[in-house]
Amino acid sequence: MREDDLERILQQGSAAIAEAARPKPPEVIRARGNQRRRRKAAGTVLLALAIAAAGGGAYAGVRSGGGQPPAPVTHVKHPSPHVHKITASAAPYETMLPAGKAGSRAAIPWALVGLGWSLTDYSTGRPNAGGQWQQGGGQLTLALVDPDGGRYDIYQQANTGHPWALLAWSPDGRRALLGEVGTDPEQYLKYGVITLSTGSISTFAAPAGVTPEGFTRPDGTSILAVRQAGGTVALQRYTLAGALEATLASHAVGSTPSGCGLACGAISSDDGTTDIWSYDGHLELVNNAGGVIRDLPVPAAGANPSCTPLTWWDGQTVLARCPAPNQQQLWLVPAGGAAPTAFGPPVPSASDYSVQTGAWQLGGAAIYVNESAGSGCPQATGPSGSGIFQLTRGSLTGIPVPRSRGNDGAAVGVINEQLLVLARTGCPDSTSLL
Amino acid sequence: MRDSQTFDEFYAGTVHRVIGQLHAMTGDRAGAEDVVQEAYARAWQRWDRLSGYGEPEAWVRTVAYRISVSSWRKTVNRGIAHRRHGAGTAVPAISADYVAVVAALRKIGESQRRAVVLHYLVGLSVSEIARETGASQSAVKARLLRGRQALSGHLSEAATGPGPEEATSRA
């Protein structure tokens, strides 16, 4: 039998079976589910009592022998953020926290970590008017947030004046790249890779002029970095311990300052075979094994500063921020080399720190753009704080951030078709996830 | 808070299709209806979470399949099916070819049968089948290849001389 015959016969027969089926009305199914739910709850109580009775005896026996009670058996599954479809094997056995509840990293259902989850940091520290942390008081927390709004605190750091800043989350969900904040907002004192399941951090110092940008995909086993020093700019790959693995592309750019702050950017494609990075007015597609594939057409190509890749908008298109004199604009740049299209309107850029940092889409229609104007407290005048803007018919309209100070907030994720917002709830005071 | 309206819409839009798919996997029409409805009841238990994911239908199909292969459930289903017998269910207009294919499917291995149905009926790719069944892609490819070969062998046998089961089914 030919494959297409098999397909046709199965589909026709199955459709006939489906058509003839007389399933019960949905309210009957729901009632059956509710009944199961009640039975399960009752069964859980009985099971707990049974375990308490059996476990109590066993535990007493162990204690009497002078040993330690047996360690609980846990089944920690590896996260799989690339599996965007829920599977029956994962969901029934591990559960997320109820919305709004907080737990520790031990409560993270790793098998469910993936699409819809967010990794974020928030602080209860007290920055000064310039946005820098001051010594003493408050703490920074790195936390995972599940799609229902449950929060899992992974790491907490007392305010030493040099907090870790969250720079990137590995595509496999297991690690995060951190940078220790110093006095220069564009230069980190050192970098750390935190293992989220344990909270342990391994640190490394980046070589002079090297700016780590994020993890390679799909597994996050390496770090992409831009090296800018000695008249050369290069895209490089480093190990998680900070050792150079490979130089993927390199260009002579004349006299340049060492390091590159906000103008640099590099992101890995979903399959990890290619990377897109910005340098000296160019946006370039590079093979992750090394070698330039193509220079991508961007607005004002060759002009500095460069378009900066922010994120993949879909599998073939990158969302990039392209500066112009006193302006900036988000563009969608096809990796295949086609002409870019404007994503939003040009907006004034009052300072180097006033930048659009990303965009989020809800329900396939509503688009929200983050704009940051530095990390200081929002002021009555002048650029400071962050804002969220809705993109409608080519124009941007600021949206209120409830319970925030001066509508200061930035979207950091999407949960159940709602924006997850990191908002400043006091100034100088704290930030909160809303 | 579970949203009964979205669940009802999901149920109405997918339940017939999933029953058809489970029938192809199990060859048991009444049993397919029962396990599928049981799977939807379980889906309603956790609908607040499932509704937020991209593929609740795949979840229901997988759970229904797992219920169907449980020997305990099989016993229960047989009892339910027995009680349902003669309840005036509609007669499906299925072809002799389909009856033969489903009969042949019941003769091949369980994992091969599931892979064949998911690929040729549900329309999943190898990687999607791997995700749904928890197998590697190479294992899925092998199951599809061997399943198709075994299926062809059984269908050839049936064509040269239908056994009693096929003869009865076609009557």
Tab-separated table of N, CA, C and O in Angstrom, chain A residues 1 4-20, chain B residues 16-17 20-21 23-24 92-99 101-102 120-122:
chain	number	residue	atom	x	y	z
A	1	MET	N	0.840	-1.203	0.000
A	1	MET	CA	0.000	0.000	0.000
A	1	MET	C	0.874	1.252	0.000
A	1	MET	O	1.822	1.353	0.773
A	4	ASP	N	0.414	7.482	0.513
A	4	ASP	CA	-0.723	8.409	0.399
A	4	ASP	C	-2.058	7.670	0.452
A	4	ASP	O	-3.068	8.203	0.904
A	5	ASP	N	-2.064	6.388	0.008
A	5	ASP	CA	-3.290	5.595	0.146
A	5	ASP	C	-3.581	5.310	1.619
A	5	ASP	O	-4.726	5.406	2.072
A	6	LEU	N	-2.529	4.962	2.347
A	6	LEU	CA	-2.684	4.693	3.773
A	6	LEU	C	-3.224	5.927	4.481
A	6	LEU	O	-4.149	5.848	5.308
A	7	GLU	N	-2.650	7.054	4.135
A	7	GLU	CA	-3.079	8.316	4.747
A	7	GLU	C	-4.551	8.589	4.439
A	7	GLU	O	-5.335	8.942	5.325
A	8	ARG	N	-4.917	8.426	3.185
A	8	ARG	CA	-6.290	8.723	2.771
A	8	ARG	C	-7.289	7.780	3.445
A	8	ARG	O	-8.317	8.214	3.971
A	9	ILE	N	-6.969	6.504	3.463
A	9	ILE	CA	-7.898	5.533	4.057
A	9	ILE	C	-8.072	5.797	5.551
A	9	ILE	O	-9.183	5.785	6.081
A	10	LEU	N	-6.959	6.044	6.215
A	10	LEU	CA	-7.040	6.310	7.658
A	10	LEU	C	-7.855	7.564	7.940
A	10	LEU	O	-8.696	7.587	8.848
A	11	GLN	N	-7.621	8.598	7.161
A	11	GLN	CA	-8.314	9.854	7.441
A	11	GLN	C	-9.809	9.750	7.155
A	11	GLN	O	-10.631	10.254	7.916
A	12	GLN	N	-10.154	9.094	6.063
A	12	GLN	CA	-11.578	8.946	5.743
A	12	GLN	C	-12.293	8.081	6.775
A	12	GLN	O	-13.387	8.408	7.249
A	13	GLY	N	-11.657	6.983	7.143
A	13	GLY	CA	-12.274	6.086	8.121
A	13	GLY	C	-12.388	6.730	9.486
A	13	GLY	O	-13.421	6.642	10.152
A	14	SER	N	-11.319	7.407	9.878
A	14	SER	CA	-11.333	8.055	11.182
A	14	SER	C	-12.383	9.160	11.222
A	14	SER	O	-13.063	9.344	12.244
A	15	ALA	N	-12.523	9.871	10.109
A	15	ALA	CA	-13.531	10.938	10.052
A	15	ALA	C	-14.930	10.349	10.185
A	15	ALA	O	-15.803	10.943	10.844
A	16	ALA	N	-15.134	9.189	9.590
A	16	ALA	CA	-16.453	8.549	9.704
A	16	ALA	C	-16.723	8.113	11.137
A	16	ALA	O	-17.833	8.277	11.659
A	17	ILE	N	-15.710	7.545	11.782
A	17	ILE	CA	-15.857	7.166	13.192
A	17	ILE	C	-16.150	8.403	14.033
A	17	ILE	O	-17.029	8.396	14.911
A	18	ALA	N	-15.401	9.471	13.759
A	18	ALA	CA	-15.582	10.704	14.532
A	18	ALA	C	-16.980	11.262	14.347
A	18	ALA	O	-17.621	11.713	15.309
A	19	GLU	N	-17.464	11.198	13.121
A	19	GLU	CA	-18.789	11.756	12.837
A	19	GLU	C	-19.883	10.958	13.541
A	19	GLU	O	-20.880	11.516	14.011
A	20	ALA	N	-19.685	9.655	13.623
A	20	ALA	CA	-20.706	8.809	14.231
A	20	ALA	C	-20.653	8.814	15.748
A	20	ALA	O	-21.594	8.368	16.406
B	16	HIS	N	-14.622	14.855	18.738
B	16	HIS	CA	-14.913	13.878	17.683
B	16	HIS	C	-13.626	13.436	16.985
B	16	HIS	O	-13.415	12.244	16.714
B	17	ARG	N	-12.788	14.419	16.707
B	17	ARG	CA	-11.537	14.102	16.008
B	17	ARG	C	-10.670	13.164	16.841
B	17	ARG	O	-10.103	12.189	16.337
B	20	GLY	N	-11.877	9.659	16.795
B	20	GLY	CA	-11.480	9.004	15.546
B	20	GLY	C	-10.035	8.542	15.586
B	20	GLY	O	-9.692	7.436	15.134
B	21	GLN	N	-9.181	9.382	16.148
B	21	GLN	CA	-7.758	9.020	16.230
B	21	GLN	C	-7.541	7.859	17.188
B	21	GLN	O	-6.772	6.935	16.897
B	23	HIS	N	-9.678	5.597	17.935
B	23	HIS	CA	-10.207	4.374	17.328
B	23	HIS	C	-9.165	3.736	16.432
B	23	HIS	O	-8.985	2.514	16.431
B	24	ALA	N	-8.474	4.558	15.660
B	24	ALA	CA	-7.439	4.009	14.783
B	24	ALA	C	-6.321	3.370	15.595
B	24	ALA	O	-5.713	2.394	15.168
B	92	PRO	N	-21.170	4.149	11.770
B	92	PRO	CA	-20.280	4.942	10.924
B	92	PRO	C	-20.201	4.385	9.508
B	92	PRO	O	-20.238	3.166	9.311
B	93	ALA	N	-20.078	5.285	8.569
B	93	ALA	CA	-19.970	4.868	7.169
B	93	ALA	C	-18.513	4.630	6.823
B	93	ALA	O	-17.872	5.427	6.143
B	94	ILE	N	-17.960	3.555	7.342
B	94	ILE	CA	-16.544	3.281	7.102
B	94	ILE	C	-16.382	2.308	5.949
B	94	ILE	O	-17.221	1.445	5.712
B	95	SER	N	-15.265	2.470	5.273
B	95	SER	CA	-15.006	1.637	4.097
B	95	SER	C	-14.395	0.303	4.519
B	95	SER	O	-13.859	0.155	5.615
B	96	ALA	N	-14.478	-0.634	3.598
B	96	ALA	CA	-13.850	-1.943	3.845
B	96	ALA	C	-12.340	-1.782	3.980
B	96	ALA	O	-11.693	-2.475	4.776
B	97	ASP	N	-11.788	-0.840	3.224
B	97	ASP	CA	-10.340	-0.599	3.315
B	97	ASP	C	-9.947	-0.139	4.716
B	97	ASP	O	-8.935	-0.553	5.267
B	98	TYR	N	-10.768	0.752	5.273
B	98	TYR	CA	-10.443	1.258	6.604
B	98	TYR	C	-10.519	0.144	7.634
B	98	TYR	O	-9.656	0.019	8.510
B	99	VAL	N	-11.554	-0.678	7.525
B	99	VAL	CA	-11.676	-1.810	8.451
B	99	VAL	C	-10.441	-2.702	8.341
B	99	VAL	O	-9.872	-3.144	9.352
B	101	VAL	N	-7.434	-1.827	7.315
B	101	VAL	CA	-6.243	-1.139	7.836
B	101	VAL	C	-6.232	-1.177	9.364
B	101	VAL	O	-5.212	-1.471	9.991
B	102	VAL	N	-7.384	-0.906	9.972
B	102	VAL	CA	-7.434	-0.920	11.444
B	102	VAL	C	-7.195	-2.327	11.975
B	102	VAL	O	-6.496	-2.517	12.981
B	120	TYR	N	0.344	9.278	9.932
B	120	TYR	CA	-0.498	9.247	8.726
B	120	TYR	C	-1.919	9.739	8.965
B	120	TYR	O	-2.596	10.160	8.035
B	121	LEU	N	-2.363	9.693	10.198
B	121	LEU	CA	-3.719	10.181	10.470
B	121	LEU	C	-3.703	11.569	11.102
B	121	LEU	O	-4.337	12.499	10.611
B	122	VAL	N	-2.942	11.701	12.180
B	122	VAL	CA	-2.922	12.991	12.884
B	122	VAL	C	-2.090	14.007	12.104
B	122	VAL	O	-2.344	15.207	12.180
